[in-house]
PDB file of C-alpha atoms in Angstrom:
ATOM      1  CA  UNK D  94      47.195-154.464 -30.662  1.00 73.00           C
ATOM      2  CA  UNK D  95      47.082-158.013 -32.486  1.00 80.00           C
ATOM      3  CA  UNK D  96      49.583-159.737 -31.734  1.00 85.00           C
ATOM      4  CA  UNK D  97      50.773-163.439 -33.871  1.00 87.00           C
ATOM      5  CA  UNK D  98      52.572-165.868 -31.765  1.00 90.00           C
ATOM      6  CA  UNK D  99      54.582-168.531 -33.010  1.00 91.00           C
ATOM      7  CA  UNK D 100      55.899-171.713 -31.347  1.00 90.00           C
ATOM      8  CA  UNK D 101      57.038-175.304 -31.389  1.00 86.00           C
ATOM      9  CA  UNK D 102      54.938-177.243 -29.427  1.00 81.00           C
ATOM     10  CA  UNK D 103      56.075-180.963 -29.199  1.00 72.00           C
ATOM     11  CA  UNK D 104      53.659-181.668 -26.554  1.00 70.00           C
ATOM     12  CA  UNK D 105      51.198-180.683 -28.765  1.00 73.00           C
ATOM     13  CA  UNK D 106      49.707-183.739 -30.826  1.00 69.00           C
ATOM     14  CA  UNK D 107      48.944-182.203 -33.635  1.00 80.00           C
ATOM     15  CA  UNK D 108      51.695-180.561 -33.614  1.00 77.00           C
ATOM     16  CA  UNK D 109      53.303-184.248 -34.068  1.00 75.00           C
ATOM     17  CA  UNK D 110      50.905-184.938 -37.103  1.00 81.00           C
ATOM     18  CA  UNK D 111      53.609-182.944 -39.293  1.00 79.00           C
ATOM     19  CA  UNK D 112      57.079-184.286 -38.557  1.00 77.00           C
ATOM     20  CA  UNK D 113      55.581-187.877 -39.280  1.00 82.00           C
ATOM     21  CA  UNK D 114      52.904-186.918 -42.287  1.00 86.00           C
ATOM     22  CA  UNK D 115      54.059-183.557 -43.356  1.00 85.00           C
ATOM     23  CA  UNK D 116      50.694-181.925 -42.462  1.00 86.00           C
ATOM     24  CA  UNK D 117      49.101-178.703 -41.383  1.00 88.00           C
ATOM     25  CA  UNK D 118      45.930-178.101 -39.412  1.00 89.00           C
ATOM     26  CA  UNK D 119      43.752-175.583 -38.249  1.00 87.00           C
ATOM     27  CA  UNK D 120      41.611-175.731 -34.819  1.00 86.00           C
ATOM     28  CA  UNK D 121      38.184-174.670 -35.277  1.00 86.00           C
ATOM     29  CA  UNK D 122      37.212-175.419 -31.803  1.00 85.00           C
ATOM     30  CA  UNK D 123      38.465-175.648 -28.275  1.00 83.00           C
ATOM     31  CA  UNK D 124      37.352-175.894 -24.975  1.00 83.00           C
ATOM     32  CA  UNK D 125      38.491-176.853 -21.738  1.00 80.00           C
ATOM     33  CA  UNK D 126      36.727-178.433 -18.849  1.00 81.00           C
ATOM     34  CA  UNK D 127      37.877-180.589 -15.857  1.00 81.00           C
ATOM     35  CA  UNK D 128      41.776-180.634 -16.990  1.00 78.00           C
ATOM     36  CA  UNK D 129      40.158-182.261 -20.151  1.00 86.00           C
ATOM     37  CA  UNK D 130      40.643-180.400 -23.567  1.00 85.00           C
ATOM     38  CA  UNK D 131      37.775-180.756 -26.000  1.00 89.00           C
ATOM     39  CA  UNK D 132      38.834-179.502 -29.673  1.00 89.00           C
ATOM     40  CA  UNK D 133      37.452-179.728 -33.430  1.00 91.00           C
ATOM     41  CA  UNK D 134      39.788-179.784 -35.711  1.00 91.00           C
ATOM     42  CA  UNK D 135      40.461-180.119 -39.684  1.00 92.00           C
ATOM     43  CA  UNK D 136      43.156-181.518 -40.768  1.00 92.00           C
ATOM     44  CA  UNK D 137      44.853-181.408 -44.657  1.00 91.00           C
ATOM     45  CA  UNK D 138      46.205-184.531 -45.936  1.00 89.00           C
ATOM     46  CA  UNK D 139      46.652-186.989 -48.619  1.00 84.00           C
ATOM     47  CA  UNK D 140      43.981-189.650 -49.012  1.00 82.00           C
ATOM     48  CA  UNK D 141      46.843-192.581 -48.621  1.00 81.00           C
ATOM     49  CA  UNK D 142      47.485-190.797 -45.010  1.00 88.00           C
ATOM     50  CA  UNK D 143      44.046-191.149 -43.764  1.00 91.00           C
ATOM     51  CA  UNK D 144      44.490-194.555 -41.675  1.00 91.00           C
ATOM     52  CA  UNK D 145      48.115-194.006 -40.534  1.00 91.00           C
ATOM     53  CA  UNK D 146      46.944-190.229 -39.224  1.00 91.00           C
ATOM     54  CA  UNK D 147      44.092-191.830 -37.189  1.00 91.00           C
ATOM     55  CA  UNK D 148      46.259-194.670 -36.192  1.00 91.00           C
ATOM     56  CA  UNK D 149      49.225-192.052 -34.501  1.00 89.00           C
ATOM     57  CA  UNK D 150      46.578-190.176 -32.885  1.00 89.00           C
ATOM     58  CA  UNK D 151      44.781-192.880 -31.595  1.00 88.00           C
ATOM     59  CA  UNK D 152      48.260-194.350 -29.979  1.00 87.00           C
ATOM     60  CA  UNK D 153      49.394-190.822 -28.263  1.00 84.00           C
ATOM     61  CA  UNK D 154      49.495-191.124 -24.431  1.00 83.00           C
ATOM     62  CA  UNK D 155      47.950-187.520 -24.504  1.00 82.00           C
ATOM     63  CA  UNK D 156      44.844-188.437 -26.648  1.00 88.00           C
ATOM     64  CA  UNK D 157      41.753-189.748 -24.307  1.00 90.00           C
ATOM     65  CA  UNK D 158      39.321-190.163 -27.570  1.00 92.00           C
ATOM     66  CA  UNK D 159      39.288-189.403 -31.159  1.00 93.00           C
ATOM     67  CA  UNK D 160      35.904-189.290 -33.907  1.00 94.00           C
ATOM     68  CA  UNK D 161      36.616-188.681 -36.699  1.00 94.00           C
ATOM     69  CA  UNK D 162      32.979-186.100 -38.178  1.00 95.00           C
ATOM     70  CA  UNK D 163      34.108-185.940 -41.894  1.00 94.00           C
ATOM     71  CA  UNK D 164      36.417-186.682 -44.597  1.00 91.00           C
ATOM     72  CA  UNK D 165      36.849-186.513 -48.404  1.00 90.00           C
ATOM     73  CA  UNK D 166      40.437-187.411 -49.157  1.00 84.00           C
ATOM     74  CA  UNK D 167      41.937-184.188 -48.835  1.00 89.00           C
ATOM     75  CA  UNK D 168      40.653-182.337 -45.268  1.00 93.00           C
ATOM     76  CA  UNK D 169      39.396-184.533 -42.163  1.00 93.00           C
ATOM     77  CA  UNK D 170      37.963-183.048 -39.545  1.00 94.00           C
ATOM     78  CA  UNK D 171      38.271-184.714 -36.335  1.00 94.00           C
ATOM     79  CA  UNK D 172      36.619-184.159 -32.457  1.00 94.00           C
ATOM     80  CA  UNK D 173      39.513-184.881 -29.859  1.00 91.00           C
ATOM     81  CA  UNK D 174      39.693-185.303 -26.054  1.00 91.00           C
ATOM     82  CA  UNK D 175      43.273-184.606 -24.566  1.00 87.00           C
ATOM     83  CA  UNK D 176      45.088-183.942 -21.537  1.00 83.00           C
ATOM     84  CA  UNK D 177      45.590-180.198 -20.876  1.00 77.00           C
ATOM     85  CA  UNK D 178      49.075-179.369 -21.161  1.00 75.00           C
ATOM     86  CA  UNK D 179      50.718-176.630 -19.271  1.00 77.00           C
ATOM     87  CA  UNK D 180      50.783-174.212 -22.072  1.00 81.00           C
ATOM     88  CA  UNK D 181      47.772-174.154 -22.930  1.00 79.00           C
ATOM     89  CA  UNK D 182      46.509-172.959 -19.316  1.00 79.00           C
ATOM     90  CA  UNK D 183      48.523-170.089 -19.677  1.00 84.00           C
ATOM     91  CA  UNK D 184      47.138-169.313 -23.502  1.00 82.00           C
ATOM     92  CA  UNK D 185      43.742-169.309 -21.698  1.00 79.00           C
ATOM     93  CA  UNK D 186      44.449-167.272 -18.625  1.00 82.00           C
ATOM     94  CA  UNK D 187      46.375-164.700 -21.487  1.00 82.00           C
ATOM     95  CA  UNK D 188      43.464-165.129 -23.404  1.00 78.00           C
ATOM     96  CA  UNK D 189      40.855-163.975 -20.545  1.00 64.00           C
ATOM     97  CA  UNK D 190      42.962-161.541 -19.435  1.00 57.00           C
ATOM     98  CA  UNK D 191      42.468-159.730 -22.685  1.00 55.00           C
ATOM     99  CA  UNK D 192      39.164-159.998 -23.525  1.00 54.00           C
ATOM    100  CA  UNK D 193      39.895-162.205 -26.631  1.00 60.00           C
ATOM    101  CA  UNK D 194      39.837-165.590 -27.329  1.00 64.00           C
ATOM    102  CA  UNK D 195      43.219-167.403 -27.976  1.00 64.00           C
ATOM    103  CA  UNK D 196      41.844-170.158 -29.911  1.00 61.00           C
ATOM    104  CA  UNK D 197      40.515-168.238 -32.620  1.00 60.00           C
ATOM    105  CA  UNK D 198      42.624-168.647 -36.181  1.00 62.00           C
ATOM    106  CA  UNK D 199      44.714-171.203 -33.960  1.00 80.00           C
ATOM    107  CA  UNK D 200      46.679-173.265 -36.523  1.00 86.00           C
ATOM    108  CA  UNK D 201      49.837-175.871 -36.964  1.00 86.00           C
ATOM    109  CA  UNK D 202      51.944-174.891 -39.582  1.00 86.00           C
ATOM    110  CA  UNK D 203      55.362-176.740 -40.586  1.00 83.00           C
ATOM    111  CA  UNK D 204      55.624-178.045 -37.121  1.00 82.00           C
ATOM    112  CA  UNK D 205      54.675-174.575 -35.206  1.00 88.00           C
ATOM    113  CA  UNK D 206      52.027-173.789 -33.177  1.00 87.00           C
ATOM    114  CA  UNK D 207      50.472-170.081 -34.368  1.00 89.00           C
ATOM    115  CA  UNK D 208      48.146-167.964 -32.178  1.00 86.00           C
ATOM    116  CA  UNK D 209      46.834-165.301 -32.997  1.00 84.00           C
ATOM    117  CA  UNK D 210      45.927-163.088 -30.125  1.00 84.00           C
ATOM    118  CA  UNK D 211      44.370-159.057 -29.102  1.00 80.00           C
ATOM    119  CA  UNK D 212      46.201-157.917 -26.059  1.00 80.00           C
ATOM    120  CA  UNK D 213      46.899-154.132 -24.245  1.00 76.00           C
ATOM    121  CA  UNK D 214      50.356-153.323 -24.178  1.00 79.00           C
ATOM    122  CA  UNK D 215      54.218-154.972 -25.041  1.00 82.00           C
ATOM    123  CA  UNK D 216      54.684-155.741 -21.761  1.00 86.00           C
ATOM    124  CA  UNK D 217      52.012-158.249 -21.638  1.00 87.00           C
ATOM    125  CA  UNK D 218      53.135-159.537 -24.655  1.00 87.00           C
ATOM    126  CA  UNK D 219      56.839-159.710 -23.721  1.00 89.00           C
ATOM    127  CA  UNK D 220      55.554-161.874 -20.504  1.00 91.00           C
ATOM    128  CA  UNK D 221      53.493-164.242 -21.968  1.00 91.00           C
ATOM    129  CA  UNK D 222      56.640-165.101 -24.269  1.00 91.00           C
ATOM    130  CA  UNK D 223      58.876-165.595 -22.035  1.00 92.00           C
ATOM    131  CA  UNK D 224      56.490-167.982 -20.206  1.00 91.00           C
ATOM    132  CA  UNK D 225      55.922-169.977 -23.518  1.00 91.00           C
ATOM    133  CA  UNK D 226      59.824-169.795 -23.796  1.00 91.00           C
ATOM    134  CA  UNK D 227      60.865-171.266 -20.409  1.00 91.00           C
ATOM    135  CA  UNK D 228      57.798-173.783 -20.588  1.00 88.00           C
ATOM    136  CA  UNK D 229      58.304-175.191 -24.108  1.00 87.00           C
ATOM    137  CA  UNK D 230      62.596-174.569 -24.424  1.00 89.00           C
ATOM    138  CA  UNK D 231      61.876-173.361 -27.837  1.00 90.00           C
ATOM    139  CA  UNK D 232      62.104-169.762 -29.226  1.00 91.00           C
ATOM    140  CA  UNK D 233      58.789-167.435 -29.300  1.00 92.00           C
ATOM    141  CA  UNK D 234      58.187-165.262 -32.753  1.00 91.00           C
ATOM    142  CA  UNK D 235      56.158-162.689 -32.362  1.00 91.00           C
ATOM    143  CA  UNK D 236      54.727-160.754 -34.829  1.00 86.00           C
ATOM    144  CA  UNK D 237      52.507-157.080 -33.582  1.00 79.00           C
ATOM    145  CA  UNK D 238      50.155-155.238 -35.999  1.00 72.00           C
ATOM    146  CA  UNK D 239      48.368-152.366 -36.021  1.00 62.00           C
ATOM    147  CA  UNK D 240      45.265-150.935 -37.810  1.00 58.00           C
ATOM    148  CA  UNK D 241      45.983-148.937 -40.797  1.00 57.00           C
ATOM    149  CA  UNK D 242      45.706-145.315 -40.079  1.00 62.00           C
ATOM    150  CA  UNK D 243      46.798-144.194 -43.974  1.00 66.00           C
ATOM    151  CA  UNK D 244      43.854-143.029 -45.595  1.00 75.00           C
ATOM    152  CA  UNK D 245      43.392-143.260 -49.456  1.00 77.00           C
ATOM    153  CA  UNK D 246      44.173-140.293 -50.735  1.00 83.00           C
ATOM    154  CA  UNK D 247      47.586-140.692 -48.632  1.00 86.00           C
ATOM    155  CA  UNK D 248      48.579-143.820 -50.240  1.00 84.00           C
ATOM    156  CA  UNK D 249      47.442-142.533 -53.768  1.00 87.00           C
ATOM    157  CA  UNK D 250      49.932-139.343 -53.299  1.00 91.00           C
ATOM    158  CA  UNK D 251      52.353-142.615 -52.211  1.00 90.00           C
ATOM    159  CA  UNK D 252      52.246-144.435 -55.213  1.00 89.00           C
ATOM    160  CA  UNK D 253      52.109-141.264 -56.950  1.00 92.00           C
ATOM    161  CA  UNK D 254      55.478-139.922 -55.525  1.00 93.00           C
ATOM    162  CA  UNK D 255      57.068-144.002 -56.156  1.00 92.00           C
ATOM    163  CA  UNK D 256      55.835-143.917 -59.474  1.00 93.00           C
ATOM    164  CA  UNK D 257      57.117-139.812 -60.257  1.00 94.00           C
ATOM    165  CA  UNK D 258      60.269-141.093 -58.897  1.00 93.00           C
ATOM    166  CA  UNK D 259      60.347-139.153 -55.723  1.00 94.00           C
ATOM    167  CA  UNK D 260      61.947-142.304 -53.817  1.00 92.00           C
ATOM    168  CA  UNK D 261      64.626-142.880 -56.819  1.00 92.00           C
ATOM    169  CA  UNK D 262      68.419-142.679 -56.016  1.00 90.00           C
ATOM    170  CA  UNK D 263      69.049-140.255 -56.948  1.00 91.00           C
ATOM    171  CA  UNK D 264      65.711-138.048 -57.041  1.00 91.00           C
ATOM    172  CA  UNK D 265      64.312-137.937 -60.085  1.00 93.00           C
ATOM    173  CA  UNK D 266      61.745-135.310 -59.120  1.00 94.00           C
ATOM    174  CA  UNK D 267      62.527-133.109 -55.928  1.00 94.00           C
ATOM    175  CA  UNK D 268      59.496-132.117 -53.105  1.00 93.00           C
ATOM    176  CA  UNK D 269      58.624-128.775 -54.512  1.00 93.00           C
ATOM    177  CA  UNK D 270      58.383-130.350 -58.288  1.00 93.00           C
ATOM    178  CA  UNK D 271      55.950-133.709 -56.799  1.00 93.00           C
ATOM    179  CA  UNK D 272      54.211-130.444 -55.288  1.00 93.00           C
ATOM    180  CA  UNK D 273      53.553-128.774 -58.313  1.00 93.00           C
ATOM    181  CA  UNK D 274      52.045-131.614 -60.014  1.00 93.00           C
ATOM    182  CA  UNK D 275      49.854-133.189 -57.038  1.00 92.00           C
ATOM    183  CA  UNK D 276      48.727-129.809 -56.480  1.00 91.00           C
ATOM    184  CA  UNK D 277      49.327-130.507 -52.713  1.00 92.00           C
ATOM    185  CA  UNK D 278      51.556-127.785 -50.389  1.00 91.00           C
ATOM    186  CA  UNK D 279      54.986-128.371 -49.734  1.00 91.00           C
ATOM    187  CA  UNK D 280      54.428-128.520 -45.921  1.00 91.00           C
ATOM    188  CA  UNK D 281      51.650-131.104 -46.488  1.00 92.00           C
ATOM    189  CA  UNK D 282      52.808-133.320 -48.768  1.00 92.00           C
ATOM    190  CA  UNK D 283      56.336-133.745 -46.907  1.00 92.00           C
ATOM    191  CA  UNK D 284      54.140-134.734 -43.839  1.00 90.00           C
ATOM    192  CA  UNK D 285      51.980-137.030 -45.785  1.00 91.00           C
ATOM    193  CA  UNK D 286      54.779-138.872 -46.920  1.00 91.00           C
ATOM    194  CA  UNK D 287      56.492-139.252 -43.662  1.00 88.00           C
ATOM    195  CA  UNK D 288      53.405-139.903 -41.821  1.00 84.00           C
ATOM    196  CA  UNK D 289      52.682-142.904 -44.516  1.00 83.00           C
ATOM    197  CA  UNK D 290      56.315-144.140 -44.662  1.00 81.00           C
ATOM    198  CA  UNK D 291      56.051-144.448 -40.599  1.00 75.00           C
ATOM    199  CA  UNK D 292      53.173-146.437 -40.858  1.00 71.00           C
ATOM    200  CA  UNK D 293      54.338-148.999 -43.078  1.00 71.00           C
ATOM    201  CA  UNK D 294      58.281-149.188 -41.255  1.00 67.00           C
ATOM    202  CA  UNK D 295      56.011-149.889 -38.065  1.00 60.00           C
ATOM    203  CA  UNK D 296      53.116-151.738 -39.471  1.00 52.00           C
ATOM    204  CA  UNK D 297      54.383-155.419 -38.797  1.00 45.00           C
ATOM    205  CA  UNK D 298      57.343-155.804 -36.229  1.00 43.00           C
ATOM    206  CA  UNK D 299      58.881-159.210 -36.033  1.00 37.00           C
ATOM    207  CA  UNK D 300      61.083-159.582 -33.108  1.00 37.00           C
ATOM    208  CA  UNK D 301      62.895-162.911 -31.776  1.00 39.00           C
ATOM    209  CA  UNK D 302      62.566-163.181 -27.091  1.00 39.00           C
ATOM    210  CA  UNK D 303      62.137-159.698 -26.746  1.00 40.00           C
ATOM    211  CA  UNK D 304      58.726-157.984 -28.955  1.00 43.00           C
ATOM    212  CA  UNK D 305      58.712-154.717 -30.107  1.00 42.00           C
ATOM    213  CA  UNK D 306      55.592-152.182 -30.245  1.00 41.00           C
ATOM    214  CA  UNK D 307      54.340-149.444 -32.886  1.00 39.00           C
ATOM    215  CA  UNK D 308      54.814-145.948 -31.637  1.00 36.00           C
ATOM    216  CA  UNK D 309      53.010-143.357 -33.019  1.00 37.00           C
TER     217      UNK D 309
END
């Protein structure tokens, strides 16, 4: 399943970047070696920000080095050197653990730390958020998707049926009359259309400490 994580992560310097500048960033890169982190990362701003940005990062305690490779005025991209902090060990370890890398589509948005993430079951899910919960002291979102499994003639008999006003209250055509003119059975168009509403209840679950999963 992929799964989205979200966090606050004041330990995290970039993290920091948006309280004091209002801005988001993306990591493109990141590697750890030695209890060192090495990370690319881009970062959108306004040109007037550009000194004062370098400047804070320059002055964290957590921040070894700092190069800035480009910049235009609206998105600098910068090569850091930090500490590793605690949480992102257990990312990594998460992230092996599944086969998938935990840095990929890594971002800082408003503040939050975002991860998005592959892993096996809810249970493993459910762990590692509780461990990013009792490390950080902040709440854990977690969002879990799964793969369409609709095809498209099942969400053109959908539409269809929204548009007929099958889903109206009240009805304002019954099962045997959307039927007649899809020229689909009864017995298989009621299961398409529960099969298809399913998917889309389950489709994204958002759940606050405690994740949910898609059942079949």
């Amino acid at each position: 399943m992929d799964v989205k994580f979200k966090i606050k992560n004041e330990s995290c310097s970039l993290s920091g970047l948006y309280s004091e500048f209002n801005v988001n960033s993306r990591v493109i890169k990141k590697e750890m070696h030695d209890g060192m982190v090495h990370e690319i990362a881009e970062i959108y701003y306004q040109n007037e920000d550009l000194d004062k940005i370098l400047k804070s990062l320059k002055s964290s305690k957590e921040i070894v080095d700092v190069e800035t490779l480009f910049s235009n005025g609206n998105i600098l991209i910068i090569k850091l050197i930090t500490h590793e902090c605690p949480i992102l060990g257990i990312m990594k370890k998460y992230s092996g653990d599944s086969g998938t890398d935990y840095t990929k589509e890594e971002k800082i948005e408003e503040g939050n730390n975002i991860w998005y993430m592959s892993m096996s079951s809810v249970d493993i899910v459910k762990e590692l958020s509780e461990k990013l919960k009792r490390i950080t002291g902040n709440e854990v979102y977690v969002n879990i998707y799964r793969k369409s499994n609709v095809d498209r003639k099942s969400l053109f008999t959908i539409k269809e049926a929204y548009d007929l006003g099958f889903f109206d209250v009240p009805k304002r055509i019954n099962l045997l009359e959307l039927s007649a003119t899809l020229n689909i059975p009864p017995t298989t168009l009621d299961l398409i259309i529960r099969k298809s509403l399913k998917y889309f209840l389950d489709t994204e679950l958002v759940a606050k400490d405690e994740p949910q999963v898609n059942r079949d």
